JSON list of C-alpha atoms and ligand atoms in Angstrom, two decimals:
[
{"chain": "E", "resi": 419, "resn": "MET", "atom": "CA", "xyz": [12.26, -8.00, -5.59]},
{"chain": "E", "resi": 420, "resn": "ILE", "atom": "CA", "xyz": [10.44, -6.36, -2.66]},
{"chain": "E", "resi": 421, "resn": "ILE", "atom": "CA", "xyz": [12.34, -4.33, -0.07]},
{"chain": "E", "resi": 422, "resn": "GLU", "atom": "CA", "xyz": [11.28, -2.59, 3.12]},
{"chain": "E", "resi": 423, "resn": "LEU", "atom": "CA", "xyz": [12.49, 0.96, 2.59]},
{"chain": "E", "resi": 424, "resn": "THR", "atom": "CA", "xyz": [14.77, 2.67, 5.12]},
{"chain": "E", "resi": 425, "resn": "LYS", "atom": "CA", "xyz": [15.83, 6.30, 5.25]},
{"chain": "E", "resi": 426, "resn": "ASN", "atom": "CA", "xyz": [19.30, 5.21, 4.04]},
{"chain": "E", "resi": 427, "resn": "ASN", "atom": "CA", "xyz": [17.98, 4.02, 0.65]},
{"chain": "E", "resi": 428, "resn": "LYS", "atom": "CA", "xyz": [18.51, 7.53, -0.79]},
{"chain": "E", "resi": 429, "resn": "GLU", "atom": "CA", "xyz": [18.57, 6.57, -4.50]},
{"chain": "E", "resi": 430, "resn": "ILE", "atom": "CA", "xyz": [15.46, 4.42, -4.20]},
{"chain": "E", "resi": 431, "resn": "ILE", "atom": "CA", "xyz": [13.61, 7.16, -2.32]},
{"chain": "E", "resi": 432, "resn": "GLU", "atom": "CA", "xyz": [14.48, 9.64, -5.08]},
{"chain": "E", "resi": 433, "resn": "ASP", "atom": "CA", "xyz": [13.33, 7.19, -7.75]},
{"chain": "E", "resi": 434, "resn": "LEU", "atom": "CA", "xyz": [10.10, 6.47, -5.81]},
{"chain": "E", "resi": 435, "resn": "GLU", "atom": "CA", "xyz": [9.29, 10.18, -5.46]},
{"chain": "E", "resi": 436, "resn": "ASN", "atom": "CA", "xyz": [10.02, 10.86, -9.14]},
{"chain": "E", "resi": 437, "resn": "LYS", "atom": "CA", "xyz": [7.94, 7.95, -10.41]},
{"chain": "E", "resi": 438, "resn": "PHE", "atom": "CA", "xyz": [4.92, 8.82, -8.24]},
{"chain": "E", "resi": 439, "resn": "LYS", "atom": "CA", "xyz": [5.20, 12.63, -8.16]},
{"chain": "E", "resi": 440, "resn": "GLU", "atom": "CA", "xyz": [1.49, 13.40, -7.66]},
{"chain": "E", "resi": 441, "resn": "ILE", "atom": "CA", "xyz": [1.32, 11.12, -4.63]},
{"chain": "E", "resi": 442, "resn": "PHE", "atom": "CA", "xyz": [4.28, 12.41, -2.67]},
{"chain": "E", "resi": 443, "resn": "LYS", "atom": "CA", "xyz": [3.17, 15.82, -1.50]},
{"chain": "E", "resi": 444, "resn": "VAL", "atom": "CA", "xyz": [5.08, 15.07, 1.69]},
{"chain": "E", "resi": 445, "resn": "GLY", "atom": "CA", "xyz": [8.56, 13.73, 0.95]},
{"chain": "E", "resi": 446, "resn": "VAL", "atom": "CA", "xyz": [9.39, 10.22, 2.08]},
{"chain": "E", "resi": 447, "resn": "LEU", "atom": "CA", "xyz": [12.27, 11.39, 4.32]},
{"chain": "E", "resi": 448, "resn": "ASP", "atom": "CA", "xyz": [9.97, 13.90, 6.03]},
{"chain": "E", "resi": 449, "resn": "ASP", "atom": "CA", "xyz": [7.40, 11.16, 6.44]},
{"chain": "E", "resi": 450, "resn": "PHE", "atom": "CA", "xyz": [10.00, 8.92, 8.14]},
{"chain": "E", "resi": 451, "resn": "LYS", "atom": "CA", "xyz": [11.07, 11.82, 10.35]},
{"chain": "E", "resi": 452, "resn": "ASN", "atom": "CA", "xyz": [7.58, 12.88, 11.42]},
{"chain": "E", "resi": 453, "resn": "ASN", "atom": "CA", "xyz": [5.67, 9.63, 11.52]},
{"chain": "E", "resi": 454, "resn": "PRO", "atom": "CA", "xyz": [7.05, 6.76, 13.61]},
{"chain": "E", "resi": 455, "resn": "TYR", "atom": "CA", "xyz": [4.40, 4.39, 12.23]},
{"chain": "E", "resi": 456, "resn": "THR", "atom": "CA", "xyz": [5.05, 4.78, 8.50]},
{"chain": "E", "resi": 457, "resn": "LYS", "atom": "CA", "xyz": [6.61, 1.99, 6.45]},
{"chain": "E", "resi": 458, "resn": "TYR", "atom": "CA", "xyz": [7.11, 1.32, 2.75]},
{"chain": "E", "resi": 459, "resn": "LEU", "atom": "CA", "xyz": [7.31, -1.90, 0.80]},
{"chain": "E", "resi": 460, "resn": "VAL", "atom": "CA", "xyz": [8.88, -1.14, -2.57]},
{"chain": "E", "resi": 461, "resn": "TYR", "atom": "CA", "xyz": [8.87, -3.41, -5.60]},
{"chain": "E", "resi": 462, "resn": "LEU", "atom": "CA", "xyz": [12.08, -3.13, -7.63]},
{"chain": "E", "resi": 463, "resn": "ILE", "atom": "CA", "xyz": [12.91, -4.47, -11.08]},
{"chain": "E", "resi": 464, "resn": "ASP", "atom": "CA", "xyz": [16.61, -4.08, -11.98]},
{"chain": "E", "resi": 465, "resn": "ASN", "atom": "CA", "xyz": [16.89, -1.81, -8.95]},
{"chain": "E", "resi": 466, "resn": "LYS", "atom": "CA", "xyz": [14.22, 0.58, -10.32]},
{"chain": "E", "resi": 467, "resn": "VAL", "atom": "CA", "xyz": [10.95, 1.29, -8.54]},
{"chain": "E", "resi": 468, "resn": "VAL", "atom": "CA", "xyz": [7.83, -0.05, -10.28]},
{"chain": "E", "resi": 469, "resn": "GLY", "atom": "CA", "xyz": [5.40, -0.11, -7.36]},
{"chain": "E", "resi": 470, "resn": "PHE", "atom": "CA", "xyz": [5.05, 0.50, -3.64]},
{"chain": "E", "resi": 471, "resn": "LEU", "atom": "CA", "xyz": [2.77, 0.01, -0.69]},
{"chain": "E", "resi": 472, "resn": "ASN", "atom": "CA", "xyz": [2.89, 2.58, 2.12]},
{"chain": "E", "resi": 473, "resn": "TYR", "atom": "CA", "xyz": [1.38, 1.41, 5.41]},
{"chain": "E", "resi": 474, "resn": "TYR", "atom": "CA", "xyz": [1.23, 2.41, 9.02]},
{"chain": "E", "resi": 475, "resn": "LEU", "atom": "CA", "xyz": [2.19, -0.23, 11.55]},
{"chain": "E", "resi": 476, "resn": "ILE", "atom": "CA", "xyz": [0.22, 0.96, 14.58]},
{"chain": "E", "resi": 477, "resn": "TYR", "atom": "CA", "xyz": [1.25, -1.33, 17.44]},
{"chain": "E", "resi": 478, "resn": "ASP", "atom": "CA", "xyz": [-0.81, -4.47, 16.72]},
{"chain": "E", "resi": 479, "resn": "ARG", "atom": "CA", "xyz": [-2.48, -3.52, 13.44]},
{"chain": "E", "resi": 480, "resn": "ILE", "atom": "CA", "xyz": [-1.79, -2.19, 9.96]},
{"chain": "E", "resi": 481, "resn": "GLU", "atom": "CA", "xyz": [-3.47, 0.56, 7.95]},
{"chain": "E", "resi": 482, "resn": "ILE", "atom": "CA", "xyz": [-2.72, 0.64, 4.21]},
{"chain": "E", "resi": 483, "resn": "VAL", "atom": "CA", "xyz": [-2.16, 4.29, 3.26]},
{"chain": "E", "resi": 484, "resn": "ASN", "atom": "CA", "xyz": [-1.08, 4.16, -0.35]},
{"chain": "E", "resi": 485, "resn": "PHE", "atom": "CA", "xyz": [-0.71, 1.37, -2.87]},
{"chain": "E", "resi": 486, "resn": "ASN", "atom": "CA", "xyz": [0.39, 1.95, -6.46]},
{"chain": "E", "resi": 487, "resn": "VAL", "atom": "CA", "xyz": [1.96, 0.20, -9.43]},
{"chain": "E", "resi": 488, "resn": "LEU", "atom": "CA", "xyz": [3.18, 2.13, -12.48]},
{"chain": "E", "resi": 489, "resn": "ASP", "atom": "CA", "xyz": [0.60, 1.93, -15.30]},
{"chain": "E", "resi": 490, "resn": "GLU", "atom": "CA", "xyz": [2.92, 0.05, -17.66]},
{"chain": "E", "resi": 491, "resn": "PHE", "atom": "CA", "xyz": [3.67, -2.60, -15.00]},
{"chain": "E", "resi": 492, "resn": "GLN", "atom": "CA", "xyz": [0.07, -3.24, -13.91]},
{"chain": "E", "resi": 493, "resn": "ASN", "atom": "CA", "xyz": [-1.60, -6.66, -14.27]},
{"chain": "E", "resi": 494, "resn": "LYS", "atom": "CA", "xyz": [1.71, -8.48, -13.84]},
{"chain": "E", "resi": 495, "resn": "HIS", "atom": "CA", "xyz": [1.06, -9.63, -10.27]},
{"chain": "E", "resi": 496, "resn": "ILE", "atom": "CA", "xyz": [3.20, -6.88, -8.72]},
{"chain": "E", "resi": 497, "resn": "GLY", "atom": "CA", "xyz": [0.32, -5.49, -6.63]},
{"chain": "E", "resi": 498, "resn": "SER", "atom": "CA", "xyz": [-0.58, -9.01, -5.52]},
{"chain": "E", "resi": 499, "resn": "SER", "atom": "CA", "xyz": [3.02, -9.66, -4.47]},
{"chain": "E", "resi": 500, "resn": "LEU", "atom": "CA", "xyz": [3.05, -6.50, -2.36]},
{"chain": "E", "resi": 501, "resn": "ILE", "atom": "CA", "xyz": [-0.20, -7.46, -0.61]},
{"chain": "E", "resi": 502, "resn": "GLU", "atom": "CA", "xyz": [1.05, -11.01, -0.07]},
{"chain": "E", "resi": 503, "resn": "ARG", "atom": "CA", "xyz": [4.21, -9.64, 1.57]},
{"chain": "E", "resi": 504, "resn": "LEU", "atom": "CA", "xyz": [2.13, -7.41, 3.82]},
{"chain": "E", "resi": 505, "resn": "ILE", "atom": "CA", "xyz": [-0.11, -10.31, 4.85]},
{"chain": "E", "resi": 506, "resn": "ASN", "atom": "CA", "xyz": [2.92, -12.51, 5.56]},
{"chain": "E", "resi": 507, "resn": "LEU", "atom": "CA", "xyz": [4.57, -9.92, 7.74]},
{"chain": "E", "resi": 508, "resn": "SER", "atom": "CA", "xyz": [1.28, -9.42, 9.58]},
{"chain": "E", "resi": 509, "resn": "LYS", "atom": "CA", "xyz": [1.17, -13.16, 10.30]},
{"chain": "E", "resi": 510, "resn": "GLU", "atom": "CA", "xyz": [4.81, -13.24, 11.41]},
{"chain": "E", "resi": 511, "resn": "ASN", "atom": "CA", "xyz": [4.13, -10.41, 13.87]},
{"chain": "E", "resi": 512, "resn": "ASN", "atom": "CA", "xyz": [0.80, -11.79, 15.14]},
{"chain": "E", "resi": 513, "resn": "LEU", "atom": "CA", "xyz": [-1.06, -8.63, 14.16]},
{"chain": "E", "resi": 514, "resn": "LEU", "atom": "CA", "xyz": [-4.82, -8.27, 14.65]},
{"chain": "E", "resi": 515, "resn": "ASN", "atom": "CA", "xyz": [-5.93, -6.85, 11.34]},
{"chain": "E", "resi": 516, "resn": "ILE", "atom": "CA", "xyz": [-5.18, -4.85, 8.19]},
{"chain": "E", "resi": 517, "resn": "THR", "atom": "CA", "xyz": [-7.55, -2.06, 7.20]},
{"chain": "E", "resi": 518, "resn": "LEU", "atom": "CA", "xyz": [-7.80, 0.36, 4.29]},
{"chain": "E", "resi": 519, "resn": "GLU", "atom": "CA", "xyz": [-10.07, 2.80, 2.50]},
{"chain": "E", "resi": 520, "resn": "VAL", "atom": "CA", "xyz": [-10.74, 2.49, -1.22]},
{"chain": "E", "resi": 521, "resn": "LYS", "atom": "CA", "xyz": [-12.97, 4.43, -3.63]},
{"chain": "E", "resi": 522, "resn": "GLU", "atom": "CA", "xyz": [-16.10, 2.36, -4.11]},
{"chain": "E", "resi": 523, "resn": "ASN", "atom": "CA", "xyz": [-15.70, 2.60, -7.92]},
{"chain": "E", "resi": 524, "resn": "ASN", "atom": "CA", "xyz": [-12.14, 1.25, -7.91]},
{"chain": "E", "resi": 525, "resn": "GLU", "atom": "CA", "xyz": [-13.15, -2.19, -9.17]},
{"chain": "E", "resi": 526, "resn": "LYS", "atom": "CA", "xyz": [-9.68, -3.51, -9.72]},
{"chain": "E", "resi": 527, "resn": "ALA", "atom": "CA", "xyz": [-8.31, -2.64, -6.28]},
{"chain": "E", "resi": 528, "resn": "ILE", "atom": "CA", "xyz": [-11.48, -3.97, -4.61]},
{"chain": "E", "resi": 529, "resn": "TYR", "atom": "CA", "xyz": [-11.21, -7.19, -6.62]},
{"chain": "E", "resi": 530, "resn": "LEU", "atom": "CA", "xyz": [-7.63, -7.57, -5.39]},
{"chain": "E", "resi": 531, "resn": "TYR", "atom": "CA", "xyz": [-8.48, -6.94, -1.74]},
{"chain": "E", "resi": 532, "resn": "LEU", "atom": "CA", "xyz": [-11.40, -9.40, -1.87]},
{"chain": "E", "resi": 533, "resn": "LYS", "atom": "CA", "xyz": [-9.07, -11.96, -3.46]},
{"chain": "E", "resi": 534, "resn": "TYR", "atom": "CA", "xyz": [-6.84, -11.71, -0.39]},
{"chain": "E", "resi": 535, "resn": "GLY", "atom": "CA", "xyz": [-9.66, -12.07, 2.12]},
{"chain": "E", "resi": 536, "resn": "PHE", "atom": "CA", "xyz": [-10.46, -8.44, 2.94]},
{"chain": "E", "resi": 537, "resn": "LYS", "atom": "CA", "xyz": [-14.12, -7.79, 3.75]},
{"chain": "E", "resi": 538, "resn": "LYS", "atom": "CA", "xyz": [-16.20, -4.66, 3.24]},
{"chain": "E", "resi": 539, "resn": "VAL", "atom": "CA", "xyz": [-17.00, -3.44, 6.75]},
{"chain": "E", "resi": 540, "resn": "SER", "atom": "CA", "xyz": [-18.35, 0.08, 6.27]},
{"chain": "E", "resi": 541, "resn": "ILE", "atom": "CA", "xyz": [-19.06, 2.88, 3.80]},
{"chain": "E", "resi": 542, "resn": "ARG", "atom": "CA", "xyz": [-17.76, 6.40, 4.31]},
{"chain": "E", "resi": 543, "resn": "LYS", "atom": "CA", "xyz": [-20.06, 8.73, 2.39]},
{"chain": "E", "resi": 544, "resn": "ASN", "atom": "CA", "xyz": [-18.41, 11.31, 0.10]},
{"chain": "E", "resi": 545, "resn": "TYR", "atom": "CA", "xyz": [-15.02, 10.48, 1.53]},
{"chain": "E", "resi": 546, "resn": "TYR", "atom": "CA", "xyz": [-13.24, 11.27, -1.74]},
{"chain": "E", "resi": 547, "resn": "ASN", "atom": "CA", "xyz": [-14.77, 14.48, -3.09]},
{"chain": "E", "resi": 548, "resn": "GLY", "atom": "CA", "xyz": [-18.21, 13.09, -3.83]},
{"chain": "E", "resi": 549, "resn": "VAL", "atom": "CA", "xyz": [-17.15, 9.44, -4.17]},
{"chain": "E", "resi": 550, "resn": "ASN", "atom": "CA", "xyz": [-17.88, 7.06, -1.33]},
{"chain": "E", "resi": 551, "resn": "ALA", "atom": "CA", "xyz": [-15.11, 5.07, 0.31]},
{"chain": "E", "resi": 552, "resn": "LEU", "atom": "CA", "xyz": [-15.33, 1.47, 1.33]},
{"chain": "E", "resi": 553, "resn": "LEU", "atom": "CA", "xyz": [-13.62, 0.60, 4.57]},
{"chain": "E", "resi": 554, "resn": "MET", "atom": "CA", "xyz": [-12.18, -2.89, 4.20]},
{"chain": "E", "resi": 555, "resn": "GLU", "atom": "CA", "xyz": [-10.61, -5.14, 6.79]},
{"chain": "E", "resi": 556, "resn": "LYS", "atom": "CA", "xyz": [-8.68, -8.38, 6.82]},
{"chain": "E", "resi": 557, "resn": "GLU", "atom": "CA", "xyz": [-8.82, -10.04, 10.21]},
{"chain": "E", "resi": 558, "resn": "MET", "atom": "CA", "xyz": [-5.57, -11.84, 10.94]},
{"chain": "E", "resi": 559, "resn": "MET", "atom": "CA", "xyz": [-6.63, -13.69, 14.08]},
{"chain": "I", "resi": 2084, "resn": "LIG", "atom": "C1", "xyz": [-4.51, -1.53, -7.58]},
{"chain": "I", "resi": 2084, "resn": "LIG", "atom": "C2", "xyz": [-3.11, -1.78, -8.15]},
{"chain": "I", "resi": 2084, "resn": "LIG", "atom": "C3", "xyz": [-2.05, -1.42, -7.12]},
{"chain": "I", "resi": 2084, "resn": "LIG", "atom": "C4", "xyz": [-3.00, -3.28, -8.49]},
{"chain": "I", "resi": 2084, "resn": "LIG", "atom": "O1", "xyz": [-1.70, -3.59, -8.95]},
{"chain": "I", "resi": 2084, "resn": "LIG", "atom": "P1", "xyz": [-1.42, -4.65, -10.12]},
{"chain": "I", "resi": 2084, "resn": "LIG", "atom": "O2", "xyz": [0.04, -4.94, -10.10]},
{"chain": "I", "resi": 2084, "resn": "LIG", "atom": "O3", "xyz": [-2.00, -4.18, -11.39]},
{"chain": "I", "resi": 2084, "resn": "LIG", "atom": "O4", "xyz": [-2.25, -5.92, -9.59]},
{"chain": "I", "resi": 2084, "resn": "LIG", "atom": "P2", "xyz": [-2.12, -7.47, -10.00]},
{"chain": "I", "resi": 2084, "resn": "LIG", "atom": "O5", "xyz": [-1.51, -7.59, -11.35]},
{"chain": "I", "resi": 2084, "resn": "LIG", "atom": "O6", "xyz": [-1.43, -8.19, -8.89]},
{"chain": "I", "resi": 2084, "resn": "LIG", "atom": "O7", "xyz": [-3.63, -7.97, -9.98]},
{"chain": "I", "resi": 2084, "resn": "LIG", "atom": "C5", "xyz": [-4.60, -7.40, -10.76]},
{"chain": "I", "resi": 2084, "resn": "LIG", "atom": "C6", "xyz": [-5.84, -8.29, -10.74]},
{"chain": "I", "resi": 2084, "resn": "LIG", "atom": "O8", "xyz": [-6.97, -7.45, -11.05]},
{"chain": "I", "resi": 2084, "resn": "LIG", "atom": "C7", "xyz": [-7.65, -8.00, -12.18]},
{"chain": "I", "resi": 2084, "resn": "LIG", "atom": "N1", "xyz": [-8.23, -6.85, -12.89]},
{"chain": "I", "resi": 2084, "resn": "LIG", "atom": "C8", "xyz": [-7.66, -6.07, -13.83]},
{"chain": "I", "resi": 2084, "resn": "LIG", "atom": "N2", "xyz": [-8.52, -5.09, -14.20]},
{"chain": "I", "resi": 2084, "resn": "LIG", "atom": "C9", "xyz": [-9.64, -5.27, -13.47]},
{"chain": "I", "resi": 2084, "resn": "LIG", "atom": "C10", "xyz": [-10.89, -4.58, -13.38]},
{"chain": "I", "resi": 2084, "resn": "LIG", "atom": "N3", "xyz": [-11.13, -3.51, -14.13]},
{"chain": "I", "resi": 2084, "resn": "LIG", "atom": "N4", "xyz": [-11.81, -5.02, -12.50]},
{"chain": "I", "resi": 2084, "resn": "LIG", "atom": "C11", "xyz": [-11.57, -6.10, -11.71]},
{"chain": "I", "resi": 2084, "resn": "LIG", "atom": "N5", "xyz": [-10.40, -6.80, -11.75]},
{"chain": "I", "resi": 2084, "resn": "LIG", "atom": "C12", "xyz": [-9.46, -6.38, -12.62]},
{"chain": "I", "resi": 2084, "resn": "LIG", "atom": "C13", "xyz": [-6.59, -8.74, -12.95]},
{"chain": "I", "resi": 2084, "resn": "LIG", "atom": "O9", "xyz": [-7.18, -9.72, -13.78]},
{"chain": "I", "resi": 2084, "resn": "LIG", "atom": "C14", "xyz": [-5.80, -9.38, -11.82]},
{"chain": "I", "resi": 2084, "resn": "LIG", "atom": "O10", "xyz": [-6.51, -10.49, -11.33]},
{"chain": "I", "resi": 2084, "resn": "LIG", "atom": "P3", "xyz": [-5.81, -11.91, -10.92]},
{"chain": "I", "resi": 2084, "resn": "LIG", "atom": "O11", "xyz": [-4.88, -11.59, -9.78]},
{"chain": "I", "resi": 2084, "resn": "LIG", "atom": "O12", "xyz": [-6.91, -12.80, -10.51]},
{"chain": "I", "resi": 2084, "resn": "LIG", "atom": "O13", "xyz": [-5.06, -12.36, -12.11]},
{"chain": "I", "resi": 2084, "resn": "LIG", "atom": "C15", "xyz": [-2.86, -0.98, -9.45]},
{"chain": "I", "resi": 2084, "resn": "LIG", "atom": "O14", "xyz": [-3.91, -1.24, -10.35]},
{"chain": "I", "resi": 2084, "resn": "LIG", "atom": "C16", "xyz": [-2.78, 0.53, -9.26]},
{"chain": "I", "resi": 2084, "resn": "LIG", "atom": "O15", "xyz": [-1.70, 1.08, -8.99]},
{"chain": "I", "resi": 2084, "resn": "LIG", "atom": "N6", "xyz": [-3.93, 1.23, -9.39]},
{"chain": "I", "resi": 2084, "resn": "LIG", "atom": "C17", "xyz": [-3.98, 2.67, -9.25]},
{"chain": "I", "resi": 2084, "resn": "LIG", "atom": "C18", "xyz": [-3.87, 3.09, -7.79]},
{"chain": "I", "resi": 2084, "resn": "LIG", "atom": "C19", "xyz": [-4.92, 2.42, -6.94]},
{"chain": "I", "resi": 2084, "resn": "LIG", "atom": "O16", "xyz": [-6.08, 2.33, -7.29]},
{"chain": "I", "resi": 2084, "resn": "LIG", "atom": "N7", "xyz": [-4.48, 1.96, -5.76]},
{"chain": "I", "resi": 2084, "resn": "LIG", "atom": "C20", "xyz": [-5.34, 1.34, -4.76]},
{"chain": "I", "resi": 2084, "resn": "LIG", "atom": "C21", "xyz": [-5.87, 2.39, -3.87]},
{"chain": "I", "resi": 2084, "resn": "LIG", "atom": "S1", "xyz": [-6.78, 1.71, -2.51]}
]
C-alpha cells in the first residue's frame, strides 16, 4: 500500500527515519515545517515502511529528491509502484514535468527511469563527489 505522508502519521515517520537513518539528516517533521513543497510517498507492507519517494511539488512541476527501497525488498516492483503513483498524480494535476538527478553509474535507477519514459537531458560534472550526475526529465504534456 502506498500512502502520501502527513505530519500526523507520527509512527510511520518514526519508522521511516529509523529504516533510512543515513538519509534523514533533516528530520521529516522539520522538513514539513520548513519546506512547503516537500511531499513523501511511502510504501507500507503490514503497516511497516519498506520504501519511500520524497519529492518537491513546485507549483506545476515535480522534482524527485530521494527514492529508496530497503535492500531486502528491492526487485519486487516496489520502486516501480512508487514511480507509477508519482506519474499518475502528475497526470491528475496536469503538471508539466518530473525531473531528477541520478549518479551516472546507478544503472538500476537509470534503467527504471528510462522504463517510465524519463529522458537524459543533461550531465552535471562531478555533482556527487567526483561522480557525474545525469539530469533526467519526464515531460507530462
Ligand atoms: C532504485 C530503487 C529505488 C529501485 O527500487 P526497486 O523496488 O528495487 O525497483 P523495481 O523492483 O520496481 O525495479 C527494478 C528493475 O531494475 C532491474 N534491475 C535490477 N538490477 C539492475 C541493474 N543492475 N541494472 C539494470 N537494471 C536492473 C530489475 O530487473 C527491474 O526491472 P523490471 O521492472 O523490468 O522487472 C532501489 O534499487 C534503491 O533503493 N536503490 C538505492 C537508492 C537509489 O539508487 N535510489 C535512486 C536514486 S536517484
